Coordinates of C-alpha atoms in Angstrom, one line a residue:
Chain C
M1468 CA 176.5 104.3 135.4
R1469 CA 175.0 102.4 132.5
V1470 CA 172.1 100.0 132.5
A1471 CA 174.5 97.1 131.5
D1472 CA 176.4 97.6 134.7
L1473 CA 173.4 96.4 136.7
T1474 CA 171.4 93.1 136.8
E1475 CA 167.7 93.3 136.1
E1476 CA 167.1 92.9 139.8
Q1477 CA 169.5 95.8 140.7
L1478 CA 167.9 98.1 138.1
L1479 CA 164.4 97.2 139.4
G1480 CA 165.6 97.9 142.9
R1481 CA 166.4 101.5 141.8
I1482 CA 163.2 102.0 139.8
V1483 CA 160.4 100.4 141.8
P1484 CA 160.8 102.7 144.9
L1485 CA 160.2 105.7 142.6
L1486 CA 156.9 104.4 141.3
P1487 CA 153.6 105.4 142.9
A1488 CA 151.5 102.8 144.8
G1489 CA 148.0 104.1 144.0
S1490 CA 144.9 104.0 146.1
A1491 CA 143.1 101.4 143.9
T1492 CA 146.1 98.9 144.2
L1493 CA 145.2 95.8 146.2
V1494 CA 148.4 93.8 145.3
G1495 CA 151.3 95.9 143.9
P1496 CA 154.5 94.9 142.0
G1497 CA 156.5 91.9 143.1
D1498 CA 154.2 88.9 142.5
D1499 CA 153.3 87.3 139.2
A1500 CA 150.6 89.9 138.7
A1501 CA 149.0 92.8 140.5
V1502 CA 145.5 93.1 141.7
V1503 CA 143.5 96.4 141.3
S1504 CA 140.2 97.4 142.6
A1505 CA 137.4 97.8 140.0
A1506 CA 134.6 99.0 142.2
D1507 CA 131.9 99.2 139.6
G1508 CA 132.5 95.7 138.2
R1509 CA 134.2 96.9 135.0
F1510 CA 137.5 98.4 134.0
V1511 CA 138.6 100.7 131.2
V1512 CA 141.9 99.7 129.5
T1513 CA 144.1 101.3 126.8
T1514 CA 147.7 100.8 125.7
D1515 CA 150.3 102.9 123.7
V1516 CA 153.9 102.3 122.8
L1517 CA 156.5 105.0 122.4
V1518 CA 159.6 104.1 120.2
E1519 CA 162.8 106.1 120.3
D1520 CA 163.4 108.1 117.1
R1521 CA 159.8 107.6 116.1
H1522 CA 157.9 109.2 119.0
F1523 CA 160.8 110.9 120.8
R1524 CA 164.5 111.7 120.5
R1525 CA 166.8 111.3 123.4
A1526 CA 168.6 114.5 122.3
W1527 CA 165.4 116.4 123.0
S1528 CA 163.6 114.5 125.7
T1529 CA 164.8 113.6 129.1
G1530 CA 163.7 110.3 130.7
E1531 CA 161.3 112.3 132.8
D1532 CA 159.8 113.8 129.7
V1533 CA 159.3 110.4 128.1
G1534 CA 157.9 108.9 131.3
A1535 CA 155.4 111.7 131.8
R1536 CA 154.3 111.7 128.2
A1537 CA 153.9 108.0 128.0
A1538 CA 151.7 108.1 131.1
V1539 CA 149.7 111.2 130.1
Q1540 CA 148.8 110.0 126.6
N1541 CA 147.4 106.8 128.1
L1542 CA 145.6 108.5 131.0
A1543 CA 144.0 110.8 128.4
D1544 CA 142.6 107.8 126.6
V1545 CA 141.1 106.6 129.9
A1546 CA 139.7 110.1 130.6
A1547 CA 138.2 110.2 127.1
M1548 CA 135.9 107.3 128.0
G1549 CA 134.7 109.4 131.0
A1550 CA 136.6 107.2 133.4
V1551 CA 138.9 108.1 136.3
P1552 CA 142.4 106.5 135.9
T1553 CA 143.4 103.9 138.5
S1554 CA 146.5 102.1 137.5
L1555 CA 149.3 101.6 134.9
V1556 CA 151.6 98.8 133.9
V1557 CA 154.8 99.6 132.0
T1558 CA 157.1 97.7 129.7
L1559 CA 160.5 99.1 129.0
A1560 CA 163.2 98.0 126.5
V1561 CA 166.5 99.8 126.8
P1562 CA 170.0 99.6 125.3
G1563 CA 172.7 98.5 127.6
D1564 CA 174.6 101.8 127.2
L1565 CA 171.7 103.9 128.4
A1566 CA 172.4 105.8 131.6
V1567 CA 170.7 104.4 134.7
S1568 CA 169.8 108.0 135.6
W1569 CA 167.7 108.2 132.4
V1570 CA 165.6 105.2 133.5
E1571 CA 165.2 106.6 137.0
G1572 CA 164.1 109.8 135.3
L1573 CA 161.5 107.9 133.3
A1574 CA 160.2 106.4 136.5
R1575 CA 159.9 109.9 138.1
G1576 CA 158.1 111.1 135.0
L1577 CA 155.6 108.3 135.3
A1578 CA 155.1 109.2 139.0
L1579 CA 154.6 112.9 138.3
A1580 CA 151.9 112.2 135.7
C1581 CA 150.2 109.7 138.0
A1582 CA 150.3 111.8 141.2
P1583 CA 147.2 114.1 140.7
W1584 CA 145.0 111.0 140.3
D1585 CA 146.7 108.7 142.9
V1586 CA 147.3 106.3 140.1
G1587 CA 149.6 103.3 140.9
V1588 CA 152.2 101.8 138.6
V1589 CA 151.3 98.2 139.6
G1590 CA 153.6 96.2 137.4
G1591 CA 156.1 96.2 134.6
D1592 CA 158.7 94.3 132.6
L1593 CA 162.3 95.3 131.7
S1594 CA 164.3 94.1 128.7
G1595 CA 167.3 95.0 126.7
G1596 CA 166.8 96.2 123.2
P1597 CA 168.4 98.3 120.4
V1598 CA 166.5 101.5 121.2
V1599 CA 164.3 102.7 124.0
V1600 CA 160.7 101.3 123.7
V1601 CA 158.2 102.3 126.4
G1602 CA 154.8 100.6 126.5
V1603 CA 152.1 101.8 128.9
T1604 CA 148.8 100.2 129.6
A1605 CA 146.4 102.3 131.7
H1606 CA 143.2 101.3 133.5
G1607 CA 140.3 103.4 134.8
D1608 CA 137.1 103.3 136.7
L1609 CA 133.8 104.4 135.1
E1610 CA 132.3 105.0 138.6
G1611 CA 129.0 103.4 137.6
R1612 CA 128.5 105.5 134.5
A1613 CA 128.2 104.3 130.9
P1614 CA 131.4 104.8 128.9
V1615 CA 131.4 107.9 126.6
L1616 CA 132.1 106.5 123.1
R1617 CA 133.0 108.4 120.0
S1618 CA 129.9 107.1 118.3
G1619 CA 127.2 109.0 120.3
A1620 CA 127.3 112.5 118.8
R1621 CA 123.8 113.6 117.6
P1622 CA 122.7 116.5 115.3
G1623 CA 122.0 119.6 117.4
D1624 CA 124.8 118.7 119.9
V1625 CA 127.4 121.3 120.8
L1626 CA 130.9 120.4 119.8
A1627 CA 133.4 121.3 122.6
H1628 CA 137.1 121.0 123.2
A1629 CA 139.2 121.0 126.4
G1630 CA 142.9 121.7 126.2
V1631 CA 145.3 123.3 123.8
L1632 CA 145.5 122.9 120.0
G1633 CA 148.6 123.2 117.8
A1634 CA 151.1 123.8 120.6
S1635 CA 152.7 120.3 120.3
A1636 CA 153.0 120.6 116.5
A1637 CA 154.6 124.1 117.0
G1638 CA 157.1 122.7 119.5
L1639 CA 158.0 119.8 117.2
A1640 CA 158.4 122.1 114.2
L1641 CA 160.6 124.5 116.2
L1642 CA 162.8 121.7 117.5
S1643 CA 163.1 120.0 114.1
A1644 CA 164.1 123.2 112.3
D1645 CA 166.3 124.3 115.1
L1646 CA 164.3 127.5 115.5
V1647 CA 163.8 127.5 119.2
G1648 CA 164.0 131.0 120.7
P1649 CA 163.1 132.8 123.9
G1650 CA 159.3 132.6 124.5
D1651 CA 159.0 129.2 123.0
E1652 CA 159.0 127.4 126.3
A1653 CA 155.3 126.6 126.3
A1654 CA 155.3 125.1 122.8
I1655 CA 158.5 123.1 123.5
R1656 CA 157.0 121.8 126.7
A1657 CA 153.7 121.0 125.0
Y1658 CA 155.6 118.8 122.6
L1659 CA 158.0 117.2 125.1
R1660 CA 155.7 116.8 128.0
P1661 CA 152.0 117.4 127.0
G1662 CA 149.5 118.1 129.6
S1663 CA 146.0 116.8 129.3
P1664 CA 142.8 118.1 130.9
L1665 CA 142.1 114.7 132.4
A1666 CA 139.5 115.9 134.9
G1667 CA 137.5 117.1 131.9
G1668 CA 136.8 113.5 130.9
P1669 CA 134.8 112.3 133.9
A1670 CA 133.4 115.9 134.2
A1671 CA 132.1 115.6 130.7
A1672 CA 130.6 112.2 131.4
R1673 CA 128.8 113.6 134.5
A1674 CA 127.5 116.5 132.4
G1675 CA 125.9 114.1 130.0
A1676 CA 128.3 114.2 127.0
H1677 CA 127.0 112.1 124.2
A1678 CA 130.4 111.4 122.6
M1679 CA 134.1 112.1 123.4
L1680 CA 137.6 111.2 122.2
D1681 CA 141.2 112.2 122.9
V1682 CA 142.6 114.5 120.3
S1683 CA 146.0 112.8 119.6
D1684 CA 146.2 112.9 115.8
G1685 CA 145.0 116.4 115.2
L1686 CA 141.6 118.1 115.6
L1687 CA 140.3 117.5 112.1
R1688 CA 141.4 113.9 111.9
D1689 CA 140.0 113.0 115.3
A1690 CA 136.8 115.0 114.7
G1691 CA 136.5 112.9 111.5
R1692 CA 136.6 109.7 113.5
M1693 CA 133.9 111.0 115.8
A1694 CA 131.8 112.1 112.8
A1695 CA 132.3 108.7 111.0
A1696 CA 131.5 106.7 114.2
S1697 CA 128.5 108.8 115.0
G1698 CA 127.2 109.1 111.4
V1699 CA 127.1 112.9 111.6
R1700 CA 128.9 116.0 110.2
L1701 CA 130.9 118.1 112.7
D1702 CA 131.3 121.8 111.9
V1703 CA 134.1 123.7 113.6
R1704 CA 133.9 127.5 113.9
S1705 CA 137.3 129.0 113.2
D1706 CA 136.5 132.1 115.4
A1707 CA 136.4 129.7 118.4
L1708 CA 140.0 128.7 117.6
E1709 CA 141.4 132.3 117.5
G1710 CA 143.1 131.9 120.9
D1711 CA 144.9 128.7 119.8
V1712 CA 145.9 130.4 116.5
R1713 CA 147.3 133.4 118.3
G1714 CA 149.2 131.0 120.7
V1715 CA 151.2 129.6 117.9
A1716 CA 151.2 132.5 115.4
D1717 CA 154.7 133.7 116.2
A1718 CA 156.2 130.2 115.9
A1719 CA 154.3 129.6 112.7
A1720 CA 155.6 132.8 111.2
R1721 CA 159.2 131.8 111.9
A1722 CA 158.5 128.2 110.5
G1723 CA 156.7 129.7 107.5
V1724 CA 153.5 127.8 108.0
D1725 CA 149.8 128.9 108.5
P1726 CA 149.2 128.6 112.2
L1727 CA 145.7 127.3 111.5
D1728 CA 147.3 124.2 109.9
W1729 CA 148.9 123.4 113.3
V1730 CA 145.7 124.2 115.2
L1731 CA 143.5 122.0 112.9
G1732 CA 146.0 119.4 111.9
G1733 CA 148.7 119.1 114.5
G1734 CA 148.7 116.0 116.8
E1735 CA 149.9 115.0 120.2
D1736 CA 148.1 117.8 122.2
H1737 CA 145.9 115.3 124.0
G1738 CA 143.0 117.6 124.5
L1739 CA 139.5 116.2 124.7
L1740 CA 136.8 116.6 122.0
A1741 CA 133.2 116.0 123.1
A1742 CA 129.6 116.5 121.9
F1743 CA 127.3 117.8 124.5
P1744 CA 123.5 118.0 124.4
Q1745 CA 122.3 121.5 123.4
G1746 CA 121.9 123.7 126.4
A1747 CA 124.1 121.6 128.7
A1748 CA 126.4 123.5 130.9
L1749 CA 129.9 122.8 129.6
P1750 CA 132.2 121.6 132.5
A1751 CA 135.6 123.4 132.7
P1752 CA 137.8 123.6 130.8
F1753 CA 135.6 122.7 127.8
R1754 CA 134.7 125.6 125.4
A1755 CA 132.3 125.3 122.5
I1756 CA 134.1 125.1 119.1
G1757 CA 131.3 124.1 116.8
T1758 CA 128.1 122.1 116.2
V1759 CA 126.9 118.6 115.2
H1760 CA 124.8 118.3 112.0
A1761 CA 123.1 115.5 110.2
A1762 CA 125.5 113.9 107.7
D1763 CA 124.6 115.2 104.3
D1764 CA 127.6 114.0 102.4
E1765 CA 130.1 111.2 103.2
S1766 CA 133.0 113.3 101.8
A1767 CA 132.4 116.1 104.2
R1768 CA 132.5 114.6 107.7
V1769 CA 134.1 117.6 109.1
T1770 CA 133.7 121.2 107.9
V1771 CA 135.2 124.5 109.1
D1772 CA 132.8 127.4 109.0
G1773 CA 130.5 125.2 106.8
A1774 CA 133.1 124.3 104.1
P1775 CA 135.6 121.5 103.6
P1776 CA 138.9 122.3 105.3
H1777 CA 142.1 122.9 103.3
V1778 CA 144.7 121.6 105.7
R1779 CA 146.7 118.5 106.1
A1780 CA 144.5 116.4 108.4
G1781 CA 146.9 114.9 111.0
W1782 CA 149.6 112.3 111.1
D1783 CA 150.2 108.7 110.3
H1784 CA 152.7 107.6 113.0
F1785 CA 153.1 104.3 111.3
A1786 CA 153.9 105.5 107.8
G1787 CA 156.4 107.8 109.5
Chain V
M1183 CA 153.8 92.6 100.9
R1184 CA 155.7 94.6 103.5
V1185 CA 154.4 96.5 106.4
A1186 CA 155.7 99.8 104.9
D1187 CA 153.4 99.2 101.9
L1188 CA 150.3 99.8 104.1
T1189 CA 149.1 102.7 106.3
E1190 CA 148.5 102.0 109.9
E1191 CA 144.8 101.9 109.3
Q1192 CA 145.2 99.4 106.4
L1193 CA 147.4 97.1 108.6
L1194 CA 144.9 97.3 111.5
G1195 CA 142.2 96.4 109.0
R1196 CA 144.0 93.2 108.3
I1197 CA 144.9 92.3 112.0
V1198 CA 141.8 93.3 114.0
P1199 CA 139.5 90.8 112.3
L1200 CA 141.9 88.0 113.3
L1201 CA 141.7 88.9 117.0
P1202 CA 139.3 87.2 119.4
A1203 CA 136.4 89.3 120.9
G1204 CA 136.2 87.6 124.4
S1205 CA 133.2 87.0 126.5
A1206 CA 134.2 89.5 129.2
T1207 CA 134.6 92.3 126.6
L1208 CA 132.0 95.1 127.0
V1209 CA 133.5 97.6 124.6
G1210 CA 136.2 96.2 122.3
P1211 CA 138.8 97.8 120.0
G1212 CA 138.0 101.0 118.1
D1213 CA 137.4 103.6 120.7
D1214 CA 139.9 105.4 122.9
A1215 CA 139.9 102.5 125.3
A1216 CA 138.1 99.2 125.9
V1217 CA 135.8 98.2 128.7
V1218 CA 136.1 94.8 130.3
S1219 CA 133.9 93.1 132.9
A1220 CA 135.5 92.6 136.3
A1221 CA 132.6 90.8 138.0
D1222 CA 134.2 90.5 141.5
G1223 CA 135.2 94.1 141.8
R1224 CA 138.9 93.5 141.2
F1225 CA 141.1 92.6 138.3
V1226 CA 144.5 90.9 138.0
V1227 CA 147.0 92.5 135.6
T1228 CA 150.4 91.6 134.4
T1229 CA 152.7 92.7 131.5
D1230 CA 155.6 91.3 129.6
V1231 CA 157.6 92.4 126.6
L1232 CA 159.3 90.3 123.9
V1233 CA 162.2 91.8 122.0
E1234 CA 163.5 90.4 118.7
D1235 CA 167.0 88.8 119.1
R1236 CA 166.6 88.9 122.9
H1237 CA 163.6 86.7 123.4
F1238 CA 163.1 85.2 119.9
R1239 CA 164.7 85.1 116.5
R1240 CA 162.7 85.5 113.4
A1241 CA 164.9 82.8 111.8
W1242 CA 163.5 80.3 114.3
S1243 CA 160.1 81.7 115.2
T1244 CA 157.1 82.4 113.0
G1245 CA 154.8 85.3 113.8
E1246 CA 152.3 82.7 115.0
D1247 CA 154.9 81.3 117.4
V1248 CA 155.7 84.7 118.8
G1249 CA 152.1 85.7 119.2
A1250 CA 151.2 82.5 121.0
R1251 CA 154.2 82.7 123.2
A1252 CA 153.6 86.4 124.1
A1253 CA 150.1 85.6 125.1
V1254 CA 150.8 82.3 127.0
Q1255 CA 153.5 83.8 129.2
N1256 CA 151.2 86.5 130.3
L1257 CA 148.2 84.3 130.7
A1258 CA 150.4 82.0 132.8
D1259 CA 151.2 84.9 135.2
V1260 CA 147.4 85.6 135.5
A1261 CA 146.8 81.9 136.2
A1262 CA 149.6 81.9 138.8
M1263 CA 147.5 84.3 140.9
G1264 CA 144.7 81.7 140.8
A1265 CA 142.7 83.9 138.3
V1266 CA 140.9 83.1 135.1
P1267 CA 142.2 85.2 132.2
T1268 CA 139.7 87.6 130.6
S1269 CA 141.5 90.0 128.2
L1270 CA 144.7 91.2 126.6
V1271 CA 146.0 94.4 125.1
V1272 CA 149.0 94.3 122.8
T1273 CA 151.6 96.8 121.6
L1274 CA 153.6 96.0 118.5
A1275 CA 156.6 97.8 117.0
V1276 CA 157.7 96.4 113.6
P1277 CA 160.3 97.3 111.0
G1278 CA 158.9 98.6 107.7
D1279 CA 160.4 95.7 105.8
L1280 CA 158.6 93.0 107.9
A1281 CA 156.1 90.9 105.9
V1282 CA 152.5 91.7 106.5
S1283 CA 151.9 88.0 106.7
W1284 CA 154.3 87.8 109.7
V1285 CA 152.1 90.3 111.6
E1286 CA 148.9 88.5 110.5
G1287 CA 150.6 85.3 111.9
L1288 CA 151.2 87.0 115.2
A1289 CA 147.6 87.9 115.4
R1290 CA 146.6 84.3 114.7
G1291 CA 149.1 83.1 117.4
L1292 CA 147.5 85.5 120.0
A1293 CA 144.1 84.2 119.0
L1294 CA 145.1 80.5 119.3
A1295 CA 146.5 81.1 122.8
C1296 CA 143.4 83.0 123.9
A1297 CA 140.8 80.6 122.4
P1298 CA 140.6 78.0 125.2
W1299 CA 139.7 80.8 127.7
D1300 CA 137.5 82.9 125.5
V1301 CA 140.0 85.8 126.2
G1302 CA 139.5 88.9 124.1
V1303 CA 142.3 91.0 122.6
V1304 CA 140.5 94.3 123.4
G1305 CA 143.0 96.9 122.4
G1306 CA 146.5 97.6 121.0
D1307 CA 148.9 100.0 119.5
L1308 CA 151.1 99.7 116.4
S1309 CA 154.3 101.5 115.6
G1310 CA 157.4 101.3 113.4
G1311 CA 160.7 100.4 115.0
P1312 CA 164.1 98.9 114.3
V1313 CA 163.2 95.4 115.5
V1314 CA 160.0 93.6 116.4
V1315 CA 158.9 94.4 120.0
V1316 CA 155.7 92.8 121.3
G1317 CA 154.2 93.9 124.6
V1318 CA 151.3 92.1 126.1
T1319 CA 149.2 93.1 129.1
A1320 CA 146.9 90.4 130.4
H1321 CA 144.0 90.7 132.8
G1322 CA 142.1 88.1 134.9
D1323 CA 139.2 87.5 137.2
L1324 CA 139.8 86.0 140.7
E1325 CA 136.1 84.9 140.8
G1326 CA 135.8 86.1 144.4
R1327 CA 138.8 84.2 145.7
A1328 CA 141.8 85.7 147.4
P1329 CA 144.8 86.0 145.0
V1330 CA 147.4 83.2 145.6
L1331 CA 150.6 85.0 146.3
R1332 CA 154.2 83.6 146.3
S1333 CA 154.5 84.6 150.0
G1334 CA 152.1 82.1 151.5
A1335 CA 154.1 78.8 151.7
R1336 CA 154.2 77.3 155.2
P1337 CA 156.4 74.6 156.7
G1338 CA 154.7 71.3 156.3
D1339 CA 153.1 72.2 152.9
V1340 CA 153.5 70.0 149.9
L1341 CA 155.5 71.6 147.0
A1342 CA 153.9 70.7 143.7
H1343 CA 154.5 71.5 140.0
A1344 CA 152.3 71.5 137.0
G1345 CA 153.8 71.4 133.5
V1346 CA 157.1 70.5 131.9
L1347 CA 160.6 71.3 133.2
G1348 CA 163.7 71.7 131.1
A1349 CA 162.0 71.2 127.7
S1350 CA 162.3 74.9 126.6
A1351 CA 166.0 75.0 127.6
A1352 CA 166.6 71.8 125.6
G1353 CA 164.9 73.4 122.6
L1354 CA 166.9 76.6 122.8
A1355 CA 170.2 74.7 123.2
L1356 CA 169.4 72.4 120.2
L1357 CA 168.5 75.4 118.0
S1358 CA 171.5 77.5 119.2
A1359 CA 174.0 74.7 118.6
D1360 CA 172.3 73.6 115.3
L1361 CA 171.8 70.1 116.8
V1362 CA 168.1 69.6 116.0
G1363 CA 167.4 66.1 114.9
P1364 CA 164.4 63.8 114.4
G1365 CA 162.5 63.3 117.7
D1366 CA 163.3 66.9 118.9
E1367 CA 159.9 68.3 117.9
A1368 CA 158.6 68.4 121.5
A1369 CA 161.6 70.3 122.8
I1370 CA 161.7 72.7 119.9
R1371 CA 158.0 73.4 120.3
A1372 CA 158.4 73.8 124.0
Y1373 CA 160.9 76.6 123.3
L1374 CA 159.2 78.3 120.3
R1375 CA 155.6 78.0 121.6
P1376 CA 155.4 76.9 125.2
G1377 CA 152.2 75.6 126.6
S1378 CA 151.2 76.3 130.1
P1379 CA 148.8 74.4 132.3
L1380 CA 146.6 77.5 132.8
A1381 CA 143.6 75.6 134.2
G1382 CA 145.9 74.5 137.0
G1383 CA 146.1 78.0 138.4
P1384 CA 142.4 78.5 139.3
A1385 CA 142.2 74.8 140.2
A1386 CA 145.1 75.2 142.7
A1387 CA 143.4 78.3 144.2
R1388 CA 140.1 76.3 144.6
A1389 CA 142.1 73.5 146.2
G1390 CA 143.4 75.9 148.8
A1391 CA 147.0 76.4 147.6
H1392 CA 148.9 78.6 150.1
A1393 CA 151.4 80.0 147.5
M1394 CA 151.9 79.8 143.7
L1395 CA 154.1 81.3 141.0
D1396 CA 154.8 80.8 137.3
V1397 CA 158.1 79.1 136.6
S1398 CA 159.6 81.3 133.9
D1399 CA 163.2 81.7 135.1
G1400 CA 163.9 78.1 136.1
L1401 CA 162.6 75.9 138.9
L1402 CA 165.4 76.7 141.4
R1403 CA 165.4 80.4 140.8
D1404 CA 161.6 80.7 141.0
A1405 CA 161.4 78.3 143.9
G1406 CA 164.0 80.6 145.6
R1407 CA 161.6 83.5 145.1
M1408 CA 158.8 81.7 146.7
A1409 CA 161.0 80.6 149.6
A1410 CA 162.3 84.1 150.1
A1411 CA 158.9 85.7 149.9
S1412 CA 157.4 83.1 152.3
G1413 CA 160.4 82.9 154.7
V1414 CA 160.7 79.2 154.3
R1415 CA 163.0 76.6 152.7
L1416 CA 161.8 74.5 149.8
D1417 CA 163.2 71.0 149.4
V1418 CA 162.9 69.4 146.0
R1419 CA 163.1 65.6 145.6
S1420 CA 165.1 64.7 142.6
D1421 CA 163.3 61.4 142.2
A1422 CA 160.1 63.4 141.5
L1423 CA 161.8 64.9 138.5
E1424 CA 163.0 61.7 136.9
G1425 CA 160.3 62.0 134.1
D1426 CA 161.5 65.5 133.2
V1427 CA 165.1 64.4 133.2
R1428 CA 164.3 61.4 130.9
G1429 CA 162.4 63.8 128.6
V1430 CA 165.5 65.8 127.9
A1431 CA 168.2 63.2 128.4
D1432 CA 168.8 62.5 124.8
A1433 CA 169.1 66.2 123.8
A1434 CA 171.3 66.8 126.8
A1435 CA 173.7 64.0 125.8
R1436 CA 174.1 65.5 122.3
A1437 CA 174.6 69.0 123.8
G1438 CA 177.0 67.7 126.4
V1439 CA 175.2 68.9 129.4
D1440 CA 173.6 67.3 132.5
P1441 CA 169.9 67.0 131.8
L1442 CA 169.2 67.9 135.5
D1443 CA 170.7 71.3 134.9
W1444 CA 168.0 72.0 132.3
V1445 CA 165.3 70.6 134.5
L1446 CA 166.3 72.6 137.6
G1447 CA 167.7 75.7 135.9
G1448 CA 166.1 76.1 132.5
G1449 CA 163.6 78.9 132.0
E1450 CA 160.6 79.6 129.8
D1451 CA 158.6 76.4 130.5
H1452 CA 155.8 78.4 132.1
G1453 CA 154.7 75.6 134.5
L1454 CA 153.2 76.5 137.8
L1455 CA 154.8 75.9 141.2
A1456 CA 152.5 75.8 144.2
A1457 CA 152.5 75.0 147.9
F1458 CA 149.5 73.0 149.1
P1459 CA 148.4 72.2 152.6
Q1460 CA 149.5 68.8 153.7
G1461 CA 146.8 66.2 152.8
A1462 CA 145.2 68.4 150.1
A1463 CA 144.1 66.6 147.0
L1464 CA 146.4 68.0 144.3
P1465 CA 144.4 69.2 141.3
A1466 CA 145.5 67.9 137.8
P1467 CA 148.1 68.3 136.4
F1468 CA 150.0 69.1 139.7
R1469 CA 152.4 66.4 141.0
A1470 CA 154.2 66.6 144.3
I1471 CA 157.9 67.4 143.9
G1472 CA 159.0 68.3 147.4
T1473 CA 158.1 69.8 150.8
V1474 CA 158.2 73.1 152.6
H1475 CA 160.4 73.5 155.7
A1476 CA 161.1 76.2 158.3
A1477 CA 163.9 78.4 157.1
D1478 CA 167.0 77.4 159.0
D1479 CA 169.6 79.2 156.9
E1480 CA 169.3 82.2 154.6
S1481 CA 171.8 80.8 152.3
A1482 CA 169.9 77.6 151.6
R1483 CA 166.4 78.8 150.5
V1484 CA 166.1 75.9 148.1
T1485 CA 167.6 72.5 148.6
V1486 CA 167.5 69.3 146.4
D1487 CA 167.3 66.1 148.4
G1488 CA 168.2 68.1 151.5
A1489 CA 171.4 69.6 150.1
P1490 CA 172.3 72.9 148.3
P1491 CA 172.0 72.4 144.5
H1492 CA 174.9 72.5 142.2
V1493 CA 173.4 73.9 139.0
R1494 CA 173.3 77.3 137.4
A1495 CA 170.0 78.7 138.9
G1496 CA 168.2 80.3 136.0
W1497 CA 168.6 83.3 133.6
D1498 CA 169.0 87.0 133.7
H1499 CA 167.2 88.1 130.6
F1500 CA 168.3 91.6 131.2
A1501 CA 172.1 90.9 131.5
G1502 CA 171.6 88.8 128.4

């Protein structure tokens, strides 16, 4: 059955029951707007759009993959402020010849990503369109804490990372070059359906993190953003990344690239990068990967083992 | 200059300064997420997507038109809950050959629609895509009041409407049939850049409205939704709509349709329909257009002058 075989109301009737209600939801879908609890008198909000053939291909990704990924990358932005996610709203444009089961899969993917946090999908809008376009807006609760901005890193802080590095880039490269072999499941999954150490966000805030951001465009590029916003230099220790390098070394050898390029430059892993005060106990799953220094030179915001890095620093989704 | 001539960062550098900050904004664009005040411990949230060639045509609508319309239709949904709007986030997919000035116009249109309410555009996401797709999520503050749902209409209530009826349908019909003549400015504007009596939403809530919704899919269809949710019958008095009928009569004559069809069935006007307790003073600009009755028959949720209506009852955007 295709989307064009149903009215909007019929399609909604199939999707809405698949979506989670959420414990912060006071008025859910079905009225002009939803009402969500914001216990501490503020809410965190972020939005992202995924466009078919730009951010995903239907030949590679199931609806469930796309739904889970769209939710996770927004939930990761909420977590990167130190907040606990509470609710999503979703817009979806779909071609008429899309299978209804694909859209149902998308709803299940959203639900899967929301389940661990009891996040509700509280509203949405459906439209026709030439390709699939999924827009997600996520909200979160700071639980009374100050938001952890990217601008708070201070010289002397410990630079720490939670999550994987390079795995999504490896998965994309393997799929693109048709090099997928046995043993590549983790990399493929990291690209198609990234996880994110969401609990690390609020945990870092509770542990007193001075600065934090979601690593979506590659470690060096996002570290550069934290460094620029904070007016500091971040130095990454390559020996702290050896596990990540090993994790993608085999795929990198087959693709003919330096695995460190993926680890330092690859995007879409949705880990968290944070600066903690020296001596702070790092909450799981953060591990120290470097240190924060006074900015001595605008041109070297981020260094690796004290020297400017020699890799391509991330992606520009927009330029392609 | 085309969008593809700029990086995402350069394009954002042109758009972000055009966007309003908003008095409820605690942390604006530039971090992983924004932080918005929610003084009463809850927030209202709604989302809508506009897809080129489905919801607008670039041949008819400027970027400013589309930006203003995308904002207004979401702000109207917030107002229809009885809330005061506080903030928007926006996703935008654009083809590479789109003029940068069109995107700047869209930002100005968002700003124009937000200005009367000091609403901030607190975040967003940009992507390439085959057509323009604009997603807006709007938030609002209930100021301590209960949300006004569509399910609260009671027999004996006065049915009231704020805003215009049929003007947007007239504008669309005139544009579609290439019939635009002198004197059609109001109808064309109603279609390209609808206004909405936003202040009426919170005013209705303060006046004790039992039920309310945004009229986006036509009076009869949206009245039917209120009737079904409330378990009542709504009777509309045609004499109360004479002004609306006169307003589109000339255009309807040229298009060869009954003007009452547009007034009862035309969508996209974004007025507010509300049920007030008998004897309540209707806040401006609401005017009584009918009465609420006990539901005597499932098949006649909405009547006009006591009888089932004989017009096409609204649109299905999704089916086309």
